Short mmCIF file of C-alpha atoms and ligand atoms in Angstrom, two decimals:
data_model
loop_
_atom_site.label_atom_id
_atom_site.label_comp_id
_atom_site.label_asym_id
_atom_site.label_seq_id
_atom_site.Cartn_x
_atom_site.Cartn_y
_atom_site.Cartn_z
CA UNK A 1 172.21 93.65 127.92
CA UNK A 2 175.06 91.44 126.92
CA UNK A 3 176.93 88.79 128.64
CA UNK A 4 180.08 88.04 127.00
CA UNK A 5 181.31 84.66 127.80
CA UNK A 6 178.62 81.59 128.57
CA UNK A 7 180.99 79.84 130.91
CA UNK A 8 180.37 78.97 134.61
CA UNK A 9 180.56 82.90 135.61
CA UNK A 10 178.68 83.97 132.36
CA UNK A 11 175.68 81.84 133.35
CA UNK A 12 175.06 82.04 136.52
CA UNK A 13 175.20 85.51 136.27
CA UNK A 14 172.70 85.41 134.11
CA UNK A 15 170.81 82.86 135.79
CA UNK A 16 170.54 85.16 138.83
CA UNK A 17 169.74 88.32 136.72
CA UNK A 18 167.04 86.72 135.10
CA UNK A 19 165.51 86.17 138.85
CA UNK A 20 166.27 89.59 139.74
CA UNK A 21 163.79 90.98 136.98
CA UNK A 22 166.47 93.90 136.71
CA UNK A 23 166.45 93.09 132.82
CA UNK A 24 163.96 93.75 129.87
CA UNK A 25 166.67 91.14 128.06
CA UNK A 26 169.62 89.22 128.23
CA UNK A 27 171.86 88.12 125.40
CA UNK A 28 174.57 85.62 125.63
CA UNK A 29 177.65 85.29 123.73
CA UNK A 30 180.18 82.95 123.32
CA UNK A 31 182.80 81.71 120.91
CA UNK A 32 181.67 78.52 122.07
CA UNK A 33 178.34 78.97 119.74
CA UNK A 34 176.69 75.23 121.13
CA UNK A 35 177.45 76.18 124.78
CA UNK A 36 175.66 79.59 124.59
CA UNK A 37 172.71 77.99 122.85
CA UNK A 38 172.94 75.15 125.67
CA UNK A 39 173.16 77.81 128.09
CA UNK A 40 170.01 80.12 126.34
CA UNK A 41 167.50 76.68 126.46
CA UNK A 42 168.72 76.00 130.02
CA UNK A 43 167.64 79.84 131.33
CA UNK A 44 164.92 79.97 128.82
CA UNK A 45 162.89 77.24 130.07
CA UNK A 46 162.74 78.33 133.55
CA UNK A 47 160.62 81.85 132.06
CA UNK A 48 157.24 80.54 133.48
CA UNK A 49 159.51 80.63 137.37
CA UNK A 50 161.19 84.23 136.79
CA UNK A 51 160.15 87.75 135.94
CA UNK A 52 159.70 88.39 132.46
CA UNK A 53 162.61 88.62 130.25
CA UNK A 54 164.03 87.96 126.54
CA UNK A 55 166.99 85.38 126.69
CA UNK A 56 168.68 84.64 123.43
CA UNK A 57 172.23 83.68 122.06
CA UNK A 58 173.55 87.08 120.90
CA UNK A 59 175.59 88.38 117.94
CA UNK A 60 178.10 90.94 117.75
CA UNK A 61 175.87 93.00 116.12
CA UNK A 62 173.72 93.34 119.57
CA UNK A 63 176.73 95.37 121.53
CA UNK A 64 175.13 98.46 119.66
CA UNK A 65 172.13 98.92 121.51
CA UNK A 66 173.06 97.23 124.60
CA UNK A 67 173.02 99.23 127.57
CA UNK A 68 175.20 97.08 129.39
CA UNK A 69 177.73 94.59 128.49
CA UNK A 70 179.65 92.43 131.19
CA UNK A 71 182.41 90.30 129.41
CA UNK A 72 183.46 87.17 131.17
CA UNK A 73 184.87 85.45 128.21
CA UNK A 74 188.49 84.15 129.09
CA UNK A 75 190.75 81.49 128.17
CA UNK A 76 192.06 78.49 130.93
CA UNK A 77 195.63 77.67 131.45
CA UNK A 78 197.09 75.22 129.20
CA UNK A 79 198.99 72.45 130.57
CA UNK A 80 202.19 74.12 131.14
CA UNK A 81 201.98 77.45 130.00
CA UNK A 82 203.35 80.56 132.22
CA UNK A 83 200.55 82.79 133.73
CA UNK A 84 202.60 86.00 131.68
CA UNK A 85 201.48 83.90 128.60
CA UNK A 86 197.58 83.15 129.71
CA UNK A 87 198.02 86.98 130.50
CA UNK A 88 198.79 87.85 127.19
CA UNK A 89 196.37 85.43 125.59
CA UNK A 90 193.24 86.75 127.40
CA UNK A 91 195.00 90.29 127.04
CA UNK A 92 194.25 89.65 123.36
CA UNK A 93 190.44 88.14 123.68
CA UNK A 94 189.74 91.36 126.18
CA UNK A 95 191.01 93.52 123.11
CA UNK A 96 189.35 91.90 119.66
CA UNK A 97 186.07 92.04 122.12
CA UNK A 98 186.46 95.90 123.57
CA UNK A 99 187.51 96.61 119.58
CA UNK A 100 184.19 94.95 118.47
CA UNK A 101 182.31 96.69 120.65
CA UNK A 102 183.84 100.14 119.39
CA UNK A 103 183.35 99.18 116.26
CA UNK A 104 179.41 98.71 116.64
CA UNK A 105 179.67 102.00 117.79
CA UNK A 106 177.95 100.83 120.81
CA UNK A 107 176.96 103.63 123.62
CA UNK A 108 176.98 100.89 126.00
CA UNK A 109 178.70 100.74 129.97
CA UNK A 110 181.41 97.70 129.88
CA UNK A 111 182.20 95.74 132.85
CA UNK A 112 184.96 93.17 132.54
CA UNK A 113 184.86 90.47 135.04
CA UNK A 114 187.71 87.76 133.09
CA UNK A 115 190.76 87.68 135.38
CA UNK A 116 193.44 89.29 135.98
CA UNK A 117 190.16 91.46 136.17
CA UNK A 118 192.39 95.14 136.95
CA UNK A 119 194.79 94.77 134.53
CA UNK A 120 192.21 93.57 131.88
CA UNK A 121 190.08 96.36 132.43
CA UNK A 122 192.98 98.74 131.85
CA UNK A 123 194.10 96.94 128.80
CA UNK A 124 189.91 97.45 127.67
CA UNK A 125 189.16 100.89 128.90
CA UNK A 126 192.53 102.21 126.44
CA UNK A 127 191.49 99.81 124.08
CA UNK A 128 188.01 101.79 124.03
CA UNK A 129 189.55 104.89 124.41
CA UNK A 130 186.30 105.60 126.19
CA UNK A 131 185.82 108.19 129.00
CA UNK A 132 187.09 105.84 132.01
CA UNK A 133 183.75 105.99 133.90
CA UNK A 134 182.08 103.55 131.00
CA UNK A 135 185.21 100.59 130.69
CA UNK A 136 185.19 99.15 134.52
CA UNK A 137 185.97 96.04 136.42
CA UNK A 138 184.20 94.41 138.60
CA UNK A 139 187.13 94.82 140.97
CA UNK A 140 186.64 94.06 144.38
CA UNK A 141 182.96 93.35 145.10
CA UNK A 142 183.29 90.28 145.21
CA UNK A 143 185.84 90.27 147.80
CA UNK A 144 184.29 93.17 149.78
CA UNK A 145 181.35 91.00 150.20
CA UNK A 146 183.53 88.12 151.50
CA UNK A 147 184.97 90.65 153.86
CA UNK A 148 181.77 91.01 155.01
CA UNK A 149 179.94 87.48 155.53
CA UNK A 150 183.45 86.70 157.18
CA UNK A 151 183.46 89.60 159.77
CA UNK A 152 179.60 88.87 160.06
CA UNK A 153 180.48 85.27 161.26
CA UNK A 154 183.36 86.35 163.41
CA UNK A 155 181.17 89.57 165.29
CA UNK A 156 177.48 87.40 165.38
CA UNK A 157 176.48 90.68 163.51
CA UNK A 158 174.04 90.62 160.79
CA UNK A 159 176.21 90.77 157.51
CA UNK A 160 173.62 93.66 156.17
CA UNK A 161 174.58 95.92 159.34
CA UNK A 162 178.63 95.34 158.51
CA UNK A 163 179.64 97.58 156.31
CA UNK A 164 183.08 97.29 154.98
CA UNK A 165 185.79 97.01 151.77
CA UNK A 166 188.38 95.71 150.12
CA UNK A 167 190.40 97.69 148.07
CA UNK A 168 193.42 97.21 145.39
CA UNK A 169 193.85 94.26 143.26
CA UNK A 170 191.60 91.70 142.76
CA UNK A 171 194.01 88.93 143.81
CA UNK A 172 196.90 88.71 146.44
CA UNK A 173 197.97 92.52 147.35
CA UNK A 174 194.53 93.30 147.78
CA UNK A 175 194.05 95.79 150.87
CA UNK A 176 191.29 95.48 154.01
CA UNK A 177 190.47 98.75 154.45
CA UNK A 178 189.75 98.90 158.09
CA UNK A 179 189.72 102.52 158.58
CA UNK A 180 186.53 102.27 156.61
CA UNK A 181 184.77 99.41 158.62
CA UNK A 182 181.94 100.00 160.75
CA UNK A 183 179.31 97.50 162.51
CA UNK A 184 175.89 99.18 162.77
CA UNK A 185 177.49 102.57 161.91
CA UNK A 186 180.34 101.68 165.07
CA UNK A 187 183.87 102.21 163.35
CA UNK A 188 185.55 98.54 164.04
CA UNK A 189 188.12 100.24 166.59
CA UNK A 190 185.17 100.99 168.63
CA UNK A 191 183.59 98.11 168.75
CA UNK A 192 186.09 95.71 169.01
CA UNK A 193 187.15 98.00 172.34
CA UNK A 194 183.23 97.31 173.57
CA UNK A 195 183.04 93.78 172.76
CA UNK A 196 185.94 92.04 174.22
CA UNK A 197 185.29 88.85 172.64
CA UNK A 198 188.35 88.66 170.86
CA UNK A 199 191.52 87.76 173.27
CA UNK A 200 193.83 89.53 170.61
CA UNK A 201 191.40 91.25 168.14
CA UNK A 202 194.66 92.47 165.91
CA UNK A 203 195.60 89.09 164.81
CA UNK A 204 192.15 88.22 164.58
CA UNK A 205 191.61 90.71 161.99
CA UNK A 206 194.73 90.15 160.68
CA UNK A 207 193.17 86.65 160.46
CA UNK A 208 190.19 87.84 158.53
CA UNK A 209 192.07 89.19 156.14
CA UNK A 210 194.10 87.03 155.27
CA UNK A 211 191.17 84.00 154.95
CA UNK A 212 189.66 87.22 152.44
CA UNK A 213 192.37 86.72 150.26
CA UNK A 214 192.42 83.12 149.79
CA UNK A 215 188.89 82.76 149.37
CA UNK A 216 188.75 81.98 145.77
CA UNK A 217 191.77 79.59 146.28
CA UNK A 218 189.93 77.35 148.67
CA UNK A 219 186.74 77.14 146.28
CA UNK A 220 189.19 76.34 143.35
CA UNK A 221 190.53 73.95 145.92
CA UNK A 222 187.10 72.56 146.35
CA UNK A 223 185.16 72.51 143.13
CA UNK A 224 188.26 74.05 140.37
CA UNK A 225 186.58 77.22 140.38
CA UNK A 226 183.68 79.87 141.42
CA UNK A 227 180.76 81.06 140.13
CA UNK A 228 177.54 81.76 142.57
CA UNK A 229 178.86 84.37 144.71
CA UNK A 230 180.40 86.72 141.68
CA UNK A 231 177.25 85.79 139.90
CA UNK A 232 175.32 87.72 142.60
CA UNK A 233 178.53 90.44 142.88
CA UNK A 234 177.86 91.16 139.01
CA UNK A 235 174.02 91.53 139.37
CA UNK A 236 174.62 93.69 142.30
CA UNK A 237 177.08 96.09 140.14
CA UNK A 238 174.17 95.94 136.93
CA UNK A 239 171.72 97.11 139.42
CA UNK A 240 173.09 100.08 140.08
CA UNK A 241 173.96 100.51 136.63
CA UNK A 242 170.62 99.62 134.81
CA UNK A 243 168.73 101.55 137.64
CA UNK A 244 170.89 104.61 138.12
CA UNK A 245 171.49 103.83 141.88
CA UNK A 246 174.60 105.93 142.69
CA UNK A 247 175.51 102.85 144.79
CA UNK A 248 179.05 102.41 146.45
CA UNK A 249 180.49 99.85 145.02
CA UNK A 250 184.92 98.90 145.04
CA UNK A 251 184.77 98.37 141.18
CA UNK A 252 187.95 98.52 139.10
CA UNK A 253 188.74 102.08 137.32
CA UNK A 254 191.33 103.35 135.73
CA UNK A 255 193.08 106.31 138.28
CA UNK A 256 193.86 109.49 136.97
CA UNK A 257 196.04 110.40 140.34
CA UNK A 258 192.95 109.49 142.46
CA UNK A 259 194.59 108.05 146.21
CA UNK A 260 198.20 109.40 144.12
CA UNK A 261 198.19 106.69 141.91
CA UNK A 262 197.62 106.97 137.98
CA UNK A 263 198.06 104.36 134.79
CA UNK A 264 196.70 101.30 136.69
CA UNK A 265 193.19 99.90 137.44
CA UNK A 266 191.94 98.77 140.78
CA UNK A 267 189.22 98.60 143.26
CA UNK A 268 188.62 101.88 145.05
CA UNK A 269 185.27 103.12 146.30
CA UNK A 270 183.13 104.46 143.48
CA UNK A 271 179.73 105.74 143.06
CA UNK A 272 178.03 103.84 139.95
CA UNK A 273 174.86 105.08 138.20
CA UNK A 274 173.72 104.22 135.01
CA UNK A 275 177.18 106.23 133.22
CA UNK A 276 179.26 103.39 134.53
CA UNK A 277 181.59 105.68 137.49
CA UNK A 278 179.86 108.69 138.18
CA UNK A 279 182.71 109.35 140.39
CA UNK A 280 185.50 108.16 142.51
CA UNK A 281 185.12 108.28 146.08
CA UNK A 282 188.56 109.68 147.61
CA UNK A 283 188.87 108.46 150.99
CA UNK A 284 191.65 109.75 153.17
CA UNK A 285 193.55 106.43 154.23
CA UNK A 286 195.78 105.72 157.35
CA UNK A 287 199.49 105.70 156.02
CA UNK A 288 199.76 102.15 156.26
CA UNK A 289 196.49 101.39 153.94
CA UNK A 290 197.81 104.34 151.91
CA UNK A 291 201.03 102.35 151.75
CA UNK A 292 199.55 98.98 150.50
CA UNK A 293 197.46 100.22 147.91
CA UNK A 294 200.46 101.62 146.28
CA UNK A 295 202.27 98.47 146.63
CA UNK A 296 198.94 97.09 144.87
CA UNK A 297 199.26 99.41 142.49
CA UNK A 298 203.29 99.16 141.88
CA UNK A 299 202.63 95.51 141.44
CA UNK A 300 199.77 95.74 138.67
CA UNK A 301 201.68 97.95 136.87
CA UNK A 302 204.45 95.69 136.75
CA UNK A 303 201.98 93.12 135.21
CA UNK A 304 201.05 95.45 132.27
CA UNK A 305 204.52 96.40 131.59
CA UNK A 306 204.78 92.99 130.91
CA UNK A 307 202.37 93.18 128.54
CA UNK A 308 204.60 95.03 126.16
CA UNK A 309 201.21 97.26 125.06
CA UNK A 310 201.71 99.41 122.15
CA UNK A 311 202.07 103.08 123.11
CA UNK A 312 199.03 104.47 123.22
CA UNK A 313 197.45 101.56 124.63
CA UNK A 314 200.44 102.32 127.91
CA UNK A 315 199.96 105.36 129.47
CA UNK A 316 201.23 104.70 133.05
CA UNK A 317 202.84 106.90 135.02
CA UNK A 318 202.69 106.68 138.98
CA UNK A 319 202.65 110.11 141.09
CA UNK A 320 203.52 108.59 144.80
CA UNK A 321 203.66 110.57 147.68
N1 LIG B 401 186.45 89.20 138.72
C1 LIG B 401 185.96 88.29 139.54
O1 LIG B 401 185.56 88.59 140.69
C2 LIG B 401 185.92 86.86 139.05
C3 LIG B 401 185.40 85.83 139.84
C4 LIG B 401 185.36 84.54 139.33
C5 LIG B 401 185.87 84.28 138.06
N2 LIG B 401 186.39 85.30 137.33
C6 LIG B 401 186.94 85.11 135.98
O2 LIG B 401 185.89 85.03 135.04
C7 LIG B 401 186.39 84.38 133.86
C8 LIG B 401 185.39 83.33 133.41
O3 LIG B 401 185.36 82.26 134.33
P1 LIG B 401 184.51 80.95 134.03
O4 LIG B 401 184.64 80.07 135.21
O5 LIG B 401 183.16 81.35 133.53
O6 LIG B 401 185.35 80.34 132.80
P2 LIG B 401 184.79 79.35 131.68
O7 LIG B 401 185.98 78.75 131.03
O8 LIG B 401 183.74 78.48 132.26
O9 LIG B 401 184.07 80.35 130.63
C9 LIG B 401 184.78 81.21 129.80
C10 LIG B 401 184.03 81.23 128.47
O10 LIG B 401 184.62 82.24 127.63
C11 LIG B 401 184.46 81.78 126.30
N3 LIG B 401 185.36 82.53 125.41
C12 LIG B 401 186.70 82.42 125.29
N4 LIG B 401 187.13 83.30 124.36
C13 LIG B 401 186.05 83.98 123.91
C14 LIG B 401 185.86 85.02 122.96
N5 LIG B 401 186.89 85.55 122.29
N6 LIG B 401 184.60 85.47 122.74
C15 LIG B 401 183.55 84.92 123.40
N7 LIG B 401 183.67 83.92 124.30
C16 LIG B 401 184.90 83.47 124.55
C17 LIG B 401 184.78 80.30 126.38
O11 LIG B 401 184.26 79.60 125.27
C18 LIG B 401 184.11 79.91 127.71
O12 LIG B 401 182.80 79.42 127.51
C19 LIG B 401 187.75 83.82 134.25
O13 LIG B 401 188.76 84.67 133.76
C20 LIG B 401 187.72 83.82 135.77
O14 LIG B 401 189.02 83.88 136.33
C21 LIG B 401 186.41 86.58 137.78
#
C-alpha cells in the first residue's frame, strides 16, 4: 500500500501499521523526497521489533498495484493567507494526486485523510470519477473514537463496551449521534435513567459533545497539531479494508440521497470491506439529528461552491425533506 504524504500523520500511520502486521508492504511518498527517505530509515530500522514488512520511499509509478492508498499529503497555512485560499491550494494537491493515480490506471481503494477531509474527498472521488465506494475519507473515526474514550471516562465504562458515533463533518457541525449510543448494548437513554450519577445528564452530554468537537483544537493548542490517535483511526479503517472486514466504520462518502442529502461528502455509518464502501448504513435519525446533519451538509456544500469546481467536477444538488 501507499501512504501519500510523509508528514507527522503520514508516519505515524505508518509507524503503527507496520506494528499491526496488517501489511505485506508499505510505500511512502512525499514531495518532500529527503523527508520520506528520513521517514523510510526511521521505520525501516525498527524491522527486527515488528512483523515482517517491505518499507520503501515510493514512486508514482507504485499507485498501480497498490491495493490501498491513504493520501495525507497537504499544504500548512501561510502566514496570512485565508483558509478559502489553503482550501483551494490543497484542493489542487488532492487533484494532481487523485489524477496520478487514474492515470496509473491503478485498481486501488483511496482514502483521503488531508483536511478539510469531506470536502477533499468529494473534490477526489469526482476527480476519479470512480464508483464512490473506492474514493473515501476517513471522516469521522477519529472523532467517533474520541466520543468514545470521553463517554468511557465520564460512565467508568470500559471504552470497548461503549459503542457510539459521530456523524457529519469532520470539523465544527459535526453531529453526536445519540440515538445510536449504547453502553454494553443499553441505549444511553436507558442507562443514564439507571445510573443517576449525573445531576443533569442533558448538559452533561451536551458537555461531551461539545469537548468532542474541540478535541483537535486543544492538541493543536498543546503540541500545533495531531498525529497518534488518527494514526491508529487510519490503521483501523485499512484493516477492514486490506482484510475484507465489513466493519462499521463513520468514513466520509459521497451521498447519492442517502439520510436525503446528495453532492456532499461526510461521515455516515458505512460498512467497509476490501471494495472501499460496500454500503451505506441508513439509520433512521430523531428529527433533531436529522436536522443537524443537513445543516452539516448545507454548510460543506457551501465550502465547495466556493471552490468554483469545473462542471463536471460539481454535481451537487441537495434533496431535503
Ligand atoms: N482527517 C483526520 O482525521 C485528520 C487528523 C489529523 C490531521 N489531518 C490532516 O492530515 C494532513 C497532514 O497532516 P500532517 O500533520 O501530517 O502535516 P505535515 O505538514 O506534517 O505533512 C504533510 C506532508 O505532505 C507533503 N506534501 C505536500 N504536497 C504534496 C504533494 N503534492 N505530494 C506529496 N506530498 C506532498 C508535505 O511535504 C508534508 O511532508 C493535514 O491536512 C491535517 O489537517 C487529518
Amino acid at each position: 500500500m501507499v501512504i501519500v504524504g510523509a508528514g507527522a500523520v503520514g508516519s505515524t500511520f505508518a509507524y503503527t501499521l507496520a506494528q499491526s502486521g496488517l501489511a505485506d508492504e508499505i510505500g511512502l511518498l512525499d514531495a518532500n523526497h529527503e523527508l520520506a527517505m528520513g521517514q523510510v530509515l526511521d521505520l525501516a530500522h525498527g524491522q527486527a521489533f515488528f512483523p515482517s514488512v517491505h518499507i520503501h520511499e515510493a514512486q508514482k509509478t507504485d499507485y498501480a498495484d497498490a491495493h490501498l492508498i491513504f493520501i495525507t499529503a497537504g499544504s500548512k497555512q501561510r502566514p496570512g493567507e485565508s483558509r478559502l485560499a489553503l482550501l483551494q491550494r490543497n484542493a489542487k494537491i488532492i487533484q494532481d494526486i487523485m489524477g496520478e493515480i487514474v492515470r496509473q490506471n491503478s485498481s486501488a481503494v483511496v482514502v483521503v485523510v488531508t483536511n478539510p477531509v469531506d470536502i477533499l474527498t468529494y473534490v477526489a472521488q469526482k476527480r476519479s470519477g470512480w464508483p464512490r465506494g473506492r474514493v473515501i475519507g476517513s471522516g469521522t473515526v477519529l472523532d467517533s473514537a474520541r466520543f468514545r474514550y470521553l463517554l468511557s471516562q465520564h460512565c467508568g465504562v470500559d471504552v470497548h463496551n461503549v459503542h457510539a458515533y459521530i456523524l457529519g463533518e469532520h470539523g465544527d457541525s459535526e453531529v453526536a449521534a445519540w440515538s445510536m449510543t449504547n453502553l454494553a448494548g443499553v441505549p444511553i437513554e436507558e442507562y443514564c435513567a439507571l445510573c443517576g450519577k449525573c445531576e443533569d445528564w442533558e448538559e452533561s452530554r451536551r458537555k461531551i459533545a461539545e469537548a468532542v468537537k474541540n478535541s483537535a483544537y486543544h492538541i493543536i493548542d498543546y503540541k500545533g497539531a495531531t498525529w497518534f490517535a488518527v494514526g491508529l483511526a487510519l490503521t483501523r479503517i485499512a484493516a477492514a479494508i486490506l482484510r475484507n472486514q465489513n466493519s462499521a466504520l463513520t468514513v466520509s462518502a459521497v451521498l447519492e440521497g442517502e439520510y436525503n442529502l446528495s453532492g456532499v461528502s461526510l461521515g455516515v455509518p458505512c460498512i467497509l470491506s476490501q471494495k472501499g464502501v460496500e454500503r451505506i448504513l441508513q439509520v433512521n435519525l430523531p428529527p433533531e439529528e436529522q436536522n443537524a446533519l443537513a445543516k452539516s451538509a448545507a454548510i460543506l456544500q457551501e465550502m465547495i461552491a466556493q471552490l468554483n469546481l469545473p462542471a463536471h467536477l460539481d454535481t451537487r444538488t441537495t434533496k431535503r425533506k
